[in-house]
CSV table of C-alpha atoms and ligand atoms in Angstrom, one decimal:
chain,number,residue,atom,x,y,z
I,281,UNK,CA,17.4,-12.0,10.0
I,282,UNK,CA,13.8,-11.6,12.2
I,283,UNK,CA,11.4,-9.3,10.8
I,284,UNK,CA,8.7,-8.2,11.9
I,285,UNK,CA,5.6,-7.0,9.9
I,286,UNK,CA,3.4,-5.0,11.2
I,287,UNK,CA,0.0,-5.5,9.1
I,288,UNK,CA,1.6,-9.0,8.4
I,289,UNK,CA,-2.2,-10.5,7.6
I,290,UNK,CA,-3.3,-7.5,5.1
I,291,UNK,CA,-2.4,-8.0,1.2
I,292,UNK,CA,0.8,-6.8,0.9
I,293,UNK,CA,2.0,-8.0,4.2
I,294,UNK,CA,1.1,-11.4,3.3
I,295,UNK,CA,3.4,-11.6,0.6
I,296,UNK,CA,6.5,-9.9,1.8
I,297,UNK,CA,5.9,-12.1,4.7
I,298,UNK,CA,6.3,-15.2,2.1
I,299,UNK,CA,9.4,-13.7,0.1
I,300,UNK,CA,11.2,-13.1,3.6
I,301,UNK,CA,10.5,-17.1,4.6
I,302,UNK,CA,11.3,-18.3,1.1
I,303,UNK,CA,15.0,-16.9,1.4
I,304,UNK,CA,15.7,-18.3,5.2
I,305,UNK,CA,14.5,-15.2,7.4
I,306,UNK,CA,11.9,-15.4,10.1
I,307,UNK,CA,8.9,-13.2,10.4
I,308,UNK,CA,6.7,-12.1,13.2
I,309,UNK,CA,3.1,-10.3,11.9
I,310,UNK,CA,1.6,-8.4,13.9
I,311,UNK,CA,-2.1,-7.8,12.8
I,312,UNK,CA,-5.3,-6.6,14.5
I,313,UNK,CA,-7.1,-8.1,11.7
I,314,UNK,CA,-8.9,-5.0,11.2
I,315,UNK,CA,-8.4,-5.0,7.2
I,316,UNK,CA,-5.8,-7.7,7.0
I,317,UNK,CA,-7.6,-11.8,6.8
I,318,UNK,CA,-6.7,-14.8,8.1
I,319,UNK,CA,-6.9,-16.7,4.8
I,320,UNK,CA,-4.1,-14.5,3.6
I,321,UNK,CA,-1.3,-16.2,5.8
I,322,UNK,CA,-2.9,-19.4,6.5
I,323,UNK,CA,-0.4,-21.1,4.5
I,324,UNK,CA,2.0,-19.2,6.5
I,325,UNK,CA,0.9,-20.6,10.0
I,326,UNK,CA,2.6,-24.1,9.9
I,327,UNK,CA,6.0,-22.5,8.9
I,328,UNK,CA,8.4,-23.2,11.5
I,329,UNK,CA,9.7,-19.6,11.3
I,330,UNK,CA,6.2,-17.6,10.9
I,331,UNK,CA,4.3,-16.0,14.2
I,332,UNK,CA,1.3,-14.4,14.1
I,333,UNK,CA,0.6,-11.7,16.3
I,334,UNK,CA,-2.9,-10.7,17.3
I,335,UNK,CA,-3.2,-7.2,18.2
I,336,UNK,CA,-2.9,-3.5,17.4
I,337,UNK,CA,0.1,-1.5,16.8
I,338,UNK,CA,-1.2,1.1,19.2
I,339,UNK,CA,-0.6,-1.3,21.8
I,340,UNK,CA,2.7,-0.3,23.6
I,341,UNK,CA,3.7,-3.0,25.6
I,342,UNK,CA,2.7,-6.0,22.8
I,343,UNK,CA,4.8,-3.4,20.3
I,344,UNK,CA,7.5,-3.5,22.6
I,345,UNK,CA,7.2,-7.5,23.0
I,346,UNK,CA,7.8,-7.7,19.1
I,347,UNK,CA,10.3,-5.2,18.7
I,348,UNK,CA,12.6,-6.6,21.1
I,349,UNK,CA,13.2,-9.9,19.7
I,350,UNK,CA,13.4,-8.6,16.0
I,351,UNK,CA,16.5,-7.1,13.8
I,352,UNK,CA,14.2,-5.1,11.7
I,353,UNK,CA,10.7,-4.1,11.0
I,354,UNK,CA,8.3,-3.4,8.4
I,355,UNK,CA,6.0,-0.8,9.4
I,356,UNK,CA,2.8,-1.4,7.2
I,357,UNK,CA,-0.3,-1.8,9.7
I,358,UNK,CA,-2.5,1.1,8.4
I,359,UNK,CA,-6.1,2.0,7.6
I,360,UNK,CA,-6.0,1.0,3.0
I,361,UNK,CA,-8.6,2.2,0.1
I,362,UNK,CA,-10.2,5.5,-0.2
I,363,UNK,CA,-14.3,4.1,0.8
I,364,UNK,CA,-12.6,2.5,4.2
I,365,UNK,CA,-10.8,5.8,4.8
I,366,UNK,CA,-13.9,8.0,4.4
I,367,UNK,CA,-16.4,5.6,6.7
I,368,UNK,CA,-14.2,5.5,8.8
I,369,UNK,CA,-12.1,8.7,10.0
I,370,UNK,CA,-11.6,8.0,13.4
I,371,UNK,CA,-9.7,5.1,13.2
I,372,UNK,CA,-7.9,5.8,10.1
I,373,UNK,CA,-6.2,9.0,11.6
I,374,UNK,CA,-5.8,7.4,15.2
I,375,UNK,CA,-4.1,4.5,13.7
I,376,UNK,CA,-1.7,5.8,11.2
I,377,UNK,CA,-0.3,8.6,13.8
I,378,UNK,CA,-0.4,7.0,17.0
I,379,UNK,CA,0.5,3.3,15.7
I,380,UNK,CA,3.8,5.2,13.9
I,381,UNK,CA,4.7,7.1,16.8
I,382,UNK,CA,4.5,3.8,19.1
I,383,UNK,CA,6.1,2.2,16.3
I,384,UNK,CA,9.2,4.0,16.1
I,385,UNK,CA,9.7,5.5,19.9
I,386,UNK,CA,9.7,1.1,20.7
I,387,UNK,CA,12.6,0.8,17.2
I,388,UNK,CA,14.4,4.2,18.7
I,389,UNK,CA,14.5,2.6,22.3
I,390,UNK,CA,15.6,-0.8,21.0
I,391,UNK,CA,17.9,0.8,18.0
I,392,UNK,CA,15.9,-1.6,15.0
I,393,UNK,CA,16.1,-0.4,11.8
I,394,UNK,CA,12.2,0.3,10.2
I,395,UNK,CA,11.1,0.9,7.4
I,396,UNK,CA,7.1,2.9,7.1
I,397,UNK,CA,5.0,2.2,3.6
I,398,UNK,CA,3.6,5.8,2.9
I,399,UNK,CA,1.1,6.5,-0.1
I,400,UNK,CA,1.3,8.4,-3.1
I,401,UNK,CA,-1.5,9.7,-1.7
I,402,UNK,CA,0.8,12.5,-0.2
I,403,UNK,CA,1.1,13.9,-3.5
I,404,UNK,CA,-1.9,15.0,-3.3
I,405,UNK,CA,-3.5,16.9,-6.5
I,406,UNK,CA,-0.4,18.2,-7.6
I,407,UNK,CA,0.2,18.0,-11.4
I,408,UNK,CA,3.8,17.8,-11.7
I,409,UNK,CA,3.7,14.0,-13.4
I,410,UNK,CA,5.4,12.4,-12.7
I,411,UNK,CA,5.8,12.6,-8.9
I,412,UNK,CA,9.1,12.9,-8.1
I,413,UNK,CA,10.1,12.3,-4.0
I,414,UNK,CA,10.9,16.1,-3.5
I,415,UNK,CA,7.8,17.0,-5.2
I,416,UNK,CA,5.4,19.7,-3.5
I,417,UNK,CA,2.4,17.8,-1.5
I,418,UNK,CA,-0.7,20.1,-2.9
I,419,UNK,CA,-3.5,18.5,0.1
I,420,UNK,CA,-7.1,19.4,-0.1
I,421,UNK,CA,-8.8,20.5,2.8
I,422,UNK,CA,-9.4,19.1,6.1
I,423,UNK,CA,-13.1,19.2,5.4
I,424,UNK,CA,-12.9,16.7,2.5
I,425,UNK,CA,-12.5,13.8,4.1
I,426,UNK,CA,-10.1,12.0,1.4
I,427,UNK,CA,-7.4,14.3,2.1
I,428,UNK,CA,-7.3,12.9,5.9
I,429,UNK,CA,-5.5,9.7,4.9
I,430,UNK,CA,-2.3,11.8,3.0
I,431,UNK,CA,-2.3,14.3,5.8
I,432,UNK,CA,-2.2,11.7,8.1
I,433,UNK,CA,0.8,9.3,6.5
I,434,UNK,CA,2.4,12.4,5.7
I,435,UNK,CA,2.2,13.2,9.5
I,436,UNK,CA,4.0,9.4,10.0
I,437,UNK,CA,6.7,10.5,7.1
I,438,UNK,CA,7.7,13.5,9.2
I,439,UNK,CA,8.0,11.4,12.3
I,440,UNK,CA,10.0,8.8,10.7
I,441,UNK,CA,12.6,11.7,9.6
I,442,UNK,CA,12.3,13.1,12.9
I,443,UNK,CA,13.8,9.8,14.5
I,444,UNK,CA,16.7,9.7,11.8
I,445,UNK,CA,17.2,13.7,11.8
I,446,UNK,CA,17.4,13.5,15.8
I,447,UNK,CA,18.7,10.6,16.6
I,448,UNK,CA,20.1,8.8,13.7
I,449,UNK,CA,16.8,5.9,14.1
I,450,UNK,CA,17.8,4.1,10.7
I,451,UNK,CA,14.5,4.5,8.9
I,452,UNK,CA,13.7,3.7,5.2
I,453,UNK,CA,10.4,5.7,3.8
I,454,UNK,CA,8.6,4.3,0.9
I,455,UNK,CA,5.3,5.6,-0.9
I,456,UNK,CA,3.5,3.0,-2.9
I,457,UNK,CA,1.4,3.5,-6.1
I,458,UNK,CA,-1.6,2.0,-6.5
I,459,UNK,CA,-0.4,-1.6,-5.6
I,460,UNK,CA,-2.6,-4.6,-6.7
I,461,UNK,CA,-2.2,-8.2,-7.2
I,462,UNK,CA,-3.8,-11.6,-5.5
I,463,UNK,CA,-5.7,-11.8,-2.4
I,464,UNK,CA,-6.3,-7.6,-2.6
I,465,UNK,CA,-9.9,-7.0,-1.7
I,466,UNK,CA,-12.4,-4.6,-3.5
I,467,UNK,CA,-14.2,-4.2,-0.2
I,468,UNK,CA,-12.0,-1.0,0.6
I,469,UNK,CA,-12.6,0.4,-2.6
I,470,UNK,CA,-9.7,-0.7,-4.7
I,471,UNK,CA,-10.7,-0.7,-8.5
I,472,UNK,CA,-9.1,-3.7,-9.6
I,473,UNK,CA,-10.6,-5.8,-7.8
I,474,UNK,CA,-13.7,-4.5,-7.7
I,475,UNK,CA,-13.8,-4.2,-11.3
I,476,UNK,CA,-12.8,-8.4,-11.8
I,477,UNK,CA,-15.6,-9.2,-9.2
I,478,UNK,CA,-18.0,-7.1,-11.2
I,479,UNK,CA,-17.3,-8.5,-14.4
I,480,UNK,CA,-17.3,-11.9,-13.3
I,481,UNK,CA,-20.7,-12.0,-11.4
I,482,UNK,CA,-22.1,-10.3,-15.0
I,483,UNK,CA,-22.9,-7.1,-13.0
I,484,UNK,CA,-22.0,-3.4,-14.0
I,485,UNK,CA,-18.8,-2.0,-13.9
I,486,UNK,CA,-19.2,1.1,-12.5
I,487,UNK,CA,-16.6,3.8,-13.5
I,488,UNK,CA,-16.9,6.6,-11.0
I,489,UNK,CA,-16.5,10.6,-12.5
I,490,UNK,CA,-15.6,10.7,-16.4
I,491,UNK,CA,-13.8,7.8,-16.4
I,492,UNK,CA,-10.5,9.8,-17.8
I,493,UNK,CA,-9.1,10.0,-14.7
I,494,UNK,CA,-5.7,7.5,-14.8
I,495,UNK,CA,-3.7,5.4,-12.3
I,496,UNK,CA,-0.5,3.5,-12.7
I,497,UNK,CA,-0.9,0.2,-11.0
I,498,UNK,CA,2.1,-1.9,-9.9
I,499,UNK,CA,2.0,-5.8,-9.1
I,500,UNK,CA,2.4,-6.6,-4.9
I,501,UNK,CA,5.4,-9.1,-6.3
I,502,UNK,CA,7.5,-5.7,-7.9
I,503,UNK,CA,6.5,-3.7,-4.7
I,504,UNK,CA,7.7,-6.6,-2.8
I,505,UNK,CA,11.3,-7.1,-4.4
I,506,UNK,CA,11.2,-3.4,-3.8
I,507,UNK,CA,10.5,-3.3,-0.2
I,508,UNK,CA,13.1,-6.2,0.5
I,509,UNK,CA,15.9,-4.5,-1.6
I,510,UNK,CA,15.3,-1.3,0.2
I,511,UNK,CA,15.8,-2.3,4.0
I,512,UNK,CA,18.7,-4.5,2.8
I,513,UNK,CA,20.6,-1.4,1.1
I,514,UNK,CA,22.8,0.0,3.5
I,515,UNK,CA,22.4,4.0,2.0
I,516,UNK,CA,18.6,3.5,2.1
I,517,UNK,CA,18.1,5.1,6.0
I,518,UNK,CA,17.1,8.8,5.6
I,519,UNK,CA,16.0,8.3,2.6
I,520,UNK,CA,12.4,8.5,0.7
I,521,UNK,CA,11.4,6.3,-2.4
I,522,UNK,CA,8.8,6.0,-4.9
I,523,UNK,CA,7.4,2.0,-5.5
I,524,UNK,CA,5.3,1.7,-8.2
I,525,UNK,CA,5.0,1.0,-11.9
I,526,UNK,CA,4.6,3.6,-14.9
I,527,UNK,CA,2.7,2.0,-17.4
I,528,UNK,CA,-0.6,4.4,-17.1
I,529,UNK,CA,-3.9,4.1,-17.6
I,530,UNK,CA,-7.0,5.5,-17.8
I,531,UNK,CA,-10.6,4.0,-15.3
I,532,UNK,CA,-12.7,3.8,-19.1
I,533,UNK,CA,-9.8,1.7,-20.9
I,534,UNK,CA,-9.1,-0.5,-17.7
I,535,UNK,CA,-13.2,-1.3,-17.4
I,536,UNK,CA,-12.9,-2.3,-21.0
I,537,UNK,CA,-10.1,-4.1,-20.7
I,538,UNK,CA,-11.5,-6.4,-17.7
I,539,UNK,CA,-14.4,-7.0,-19.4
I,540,UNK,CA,-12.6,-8.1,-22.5
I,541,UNK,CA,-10.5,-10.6,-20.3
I,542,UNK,CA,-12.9,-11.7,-18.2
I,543,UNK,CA,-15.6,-11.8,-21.6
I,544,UNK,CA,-18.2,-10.6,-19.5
I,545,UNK,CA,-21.3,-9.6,-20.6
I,546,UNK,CA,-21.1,-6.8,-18.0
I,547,UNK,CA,-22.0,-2.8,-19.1
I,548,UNK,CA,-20.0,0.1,-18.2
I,549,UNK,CA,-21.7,2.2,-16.1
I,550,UNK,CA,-20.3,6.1,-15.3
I,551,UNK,CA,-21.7,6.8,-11.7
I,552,UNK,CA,-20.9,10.5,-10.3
I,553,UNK,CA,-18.2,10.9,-7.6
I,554,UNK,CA,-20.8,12.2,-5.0
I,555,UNK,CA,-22.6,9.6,-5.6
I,556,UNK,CA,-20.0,7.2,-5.0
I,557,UNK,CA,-18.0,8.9,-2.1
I,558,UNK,CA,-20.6,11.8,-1.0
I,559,UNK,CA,-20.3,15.3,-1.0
I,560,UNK,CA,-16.8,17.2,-1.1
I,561,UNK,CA,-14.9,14.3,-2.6
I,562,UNK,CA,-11.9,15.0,-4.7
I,563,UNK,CA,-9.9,12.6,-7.4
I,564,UNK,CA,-6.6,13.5,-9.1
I,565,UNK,CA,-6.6,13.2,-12.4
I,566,UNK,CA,-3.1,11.2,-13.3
I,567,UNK,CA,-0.8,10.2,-10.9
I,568,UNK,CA,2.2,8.7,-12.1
I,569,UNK,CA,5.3,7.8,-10.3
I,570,UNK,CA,9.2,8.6,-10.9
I,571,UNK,CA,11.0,5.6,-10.5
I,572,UNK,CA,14.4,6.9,-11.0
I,573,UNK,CA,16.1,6.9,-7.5
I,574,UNK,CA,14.4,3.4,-6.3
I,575,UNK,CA,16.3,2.3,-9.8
I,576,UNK,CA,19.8,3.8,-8.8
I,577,UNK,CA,19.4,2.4,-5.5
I,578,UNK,CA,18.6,-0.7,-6.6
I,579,UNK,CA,18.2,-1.7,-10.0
I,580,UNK,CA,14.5,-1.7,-9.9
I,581,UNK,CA,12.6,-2.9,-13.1
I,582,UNK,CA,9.1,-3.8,-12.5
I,583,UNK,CA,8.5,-7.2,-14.0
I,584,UNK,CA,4.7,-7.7,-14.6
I,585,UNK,CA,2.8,-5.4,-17.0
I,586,UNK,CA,-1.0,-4.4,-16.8
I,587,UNK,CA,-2.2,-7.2,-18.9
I,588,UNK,CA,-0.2,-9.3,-15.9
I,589,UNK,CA,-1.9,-8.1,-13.6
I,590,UNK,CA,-5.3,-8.4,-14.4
I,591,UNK,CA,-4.5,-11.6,-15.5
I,592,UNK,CA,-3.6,-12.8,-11.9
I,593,UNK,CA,-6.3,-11.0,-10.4
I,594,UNK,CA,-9.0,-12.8,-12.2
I,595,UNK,CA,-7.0,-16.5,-11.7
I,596,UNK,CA,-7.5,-15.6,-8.1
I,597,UNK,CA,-11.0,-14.6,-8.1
I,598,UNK,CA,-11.9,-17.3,-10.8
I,599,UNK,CA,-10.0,-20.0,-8.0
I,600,UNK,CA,-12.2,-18.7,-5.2
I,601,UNK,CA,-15.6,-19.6,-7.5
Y,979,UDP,N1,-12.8,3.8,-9.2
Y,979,UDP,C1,-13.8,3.6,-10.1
Y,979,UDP,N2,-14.7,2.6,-9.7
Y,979,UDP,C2,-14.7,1.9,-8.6
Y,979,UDP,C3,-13.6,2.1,-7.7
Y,979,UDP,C4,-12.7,3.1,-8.0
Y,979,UDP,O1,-13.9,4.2,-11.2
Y,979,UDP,O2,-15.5,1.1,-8.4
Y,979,UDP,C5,-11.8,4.8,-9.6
Y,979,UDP,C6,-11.5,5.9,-8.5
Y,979,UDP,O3,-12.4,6.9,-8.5
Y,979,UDP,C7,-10.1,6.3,-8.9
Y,979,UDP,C8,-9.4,5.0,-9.5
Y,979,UDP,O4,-10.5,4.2,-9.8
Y,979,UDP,O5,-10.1,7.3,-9.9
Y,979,UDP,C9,-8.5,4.3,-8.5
Y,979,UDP,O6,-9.2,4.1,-7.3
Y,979,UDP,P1,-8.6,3.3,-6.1
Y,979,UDP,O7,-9.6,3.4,-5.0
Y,979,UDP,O8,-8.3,1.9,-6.6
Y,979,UDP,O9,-7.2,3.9,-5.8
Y,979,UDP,P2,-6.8,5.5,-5.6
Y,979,UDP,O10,-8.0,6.4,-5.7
Y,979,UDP,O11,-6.2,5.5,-4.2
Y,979,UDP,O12,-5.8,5.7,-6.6
């Protein structure tokens, strides 16, 4: 099969570019580079069956020069992490809709299957844990910026069922939870990372509200397996799943817990959410995902635990120096 990737330089693009070489397919990533990196596919660049792609997926006609040669695509180019999202507005709402709208009309017109990596950010603040995929959306409002980012790749979501409700587009709609694992950055906010980083160069960590506040966090190899099970699975178009993990945990035990691994001499530090974001920011409290129908569909079991996780995340960091 040829893939293409779209975001096929960010962190998760990297790697389900690797797991589509390793079992004989041939992959095409598109990337404008904007969060993705070169030194994530680097090692990708001599493989005989791996093209990169410089550009933007809001560019039509280069769209249209990937689609065409491809039997399926990943649609993952998109503005990542809540302090990118809130810098930088313009491009994070321009990208998401326009890019999924070029992005699909090219895989309607060429008749590719796609498959578009939403957020469990479209949950929003509702409280019903744990988030099933027919669970109510409960978005802030427009003038908190966070809320952009869900409203927008809620926006792409609707598209996407648009093409398969209209015209039968075969499109597979995924929201990931709080994905982490090797070559992630913290630069975009993510907590893992930026916790490890922290810890390591002996500063503080710095837990942002009360600290209670909890997340699920899922290794990029589980969401991967996921995300190649999916758009293999012939009842998967129409359809919206849940990727994540459900082991919870709270900001306060996961700080302690790095620092612990990483026996850093680092403090915990509680810094307030305005402080951190600016005014009119808003967290969820828990967010936990259902993993039930990704399970029946495909016998999902996530395979690396929290401790796992961290684990790899401060090999890679440790590797870099
Ligand atoms: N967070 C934190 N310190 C940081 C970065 C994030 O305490 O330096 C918190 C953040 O407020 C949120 C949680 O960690 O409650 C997860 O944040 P992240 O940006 O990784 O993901 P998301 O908010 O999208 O779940």
């Amino acid at each position: 099969m040829r893939y293409l990737i779209t975001g096929g330089a960010g962190f998760i693009g990297s790697h389900l570019s690797e797991r589509l070489l390793d079992r004989g397919d041939s992959v095409v990533a598109l990337d404008n580079f904007s969060t993705g990196g070169h030194q994530n596919i680097k090692h990708l660049e001599k493989h005989p069956q791996f093209r990169l792609v410089c550009g933007s997926v809001t560019d039509k006609g280069l769209v249209e020069e990937c689609i065409k040669g491809v039997d399926r695509v990943y649609h993952l180019a998109s503005a990542v992490g809540v302090k990118l999202i809130i810098e930088r507005p313009v491009e994070t709402v321009g990208t998401i809709v326009y890019g999924a709208s070029v992005v699909f009309n090219t895989c309607a017109h060429y008749r590719v299957p796609v498959l578009l990596t939403s957020t469990s950010e479209v949950y929003g603040k509702s409280t019903s844990i744990p988030f099933s995929e027919d669970s109510d959306s409960i978005i802030g409002p427009p003038s908190y910026r966070r809320w952009a980012y869900a409203s927008a790749k809620a926006l792409g979501e609707f598209l996407a069922l648009a093409y398969w409700h209209q015209i039968r587009l075969p499109v597979v709609l995924v929201r990931l939870f709080n994905t982490v694992g090797p070559r992630q950055t913290g630069q975009y906010g993510m907590v893992i990372p930026r916790f490890v980083q922290q810890a390591l160069a002996g500063q503080s960590i710095t837990v942002y509200g009360t600290g209670e506040q909890s997340r699920c966090f899922c290794h990029v190899a589980d969401a991967v397996t996921a995300l190649v099970s999916l758009l293999d699975h012939e009842e998967s178009p129409g359809e919206l799943f849940n990727i994540g993990n459900n082991q919870e945990v709270t900001m306060n035990h996961l700080a302690k817990l790095i620092v612990e691994k990483t026996e850093s001499g680092s403090e915990i530090i509680h810094i307030p959410y305005a402080e951190a974001y600016g005014e009119g920011f808003e967290d969820m409290d828990r967010r936990v995902p259902d993993l039930s129908k990704l399970k029946r569909f495909t016998g999902y079991a996530p395979q690396n635990d929290l401790e796992g996780i961290i684990d790899d995340v401060i090999k890679q960091y440790r590797s870099q120096g």
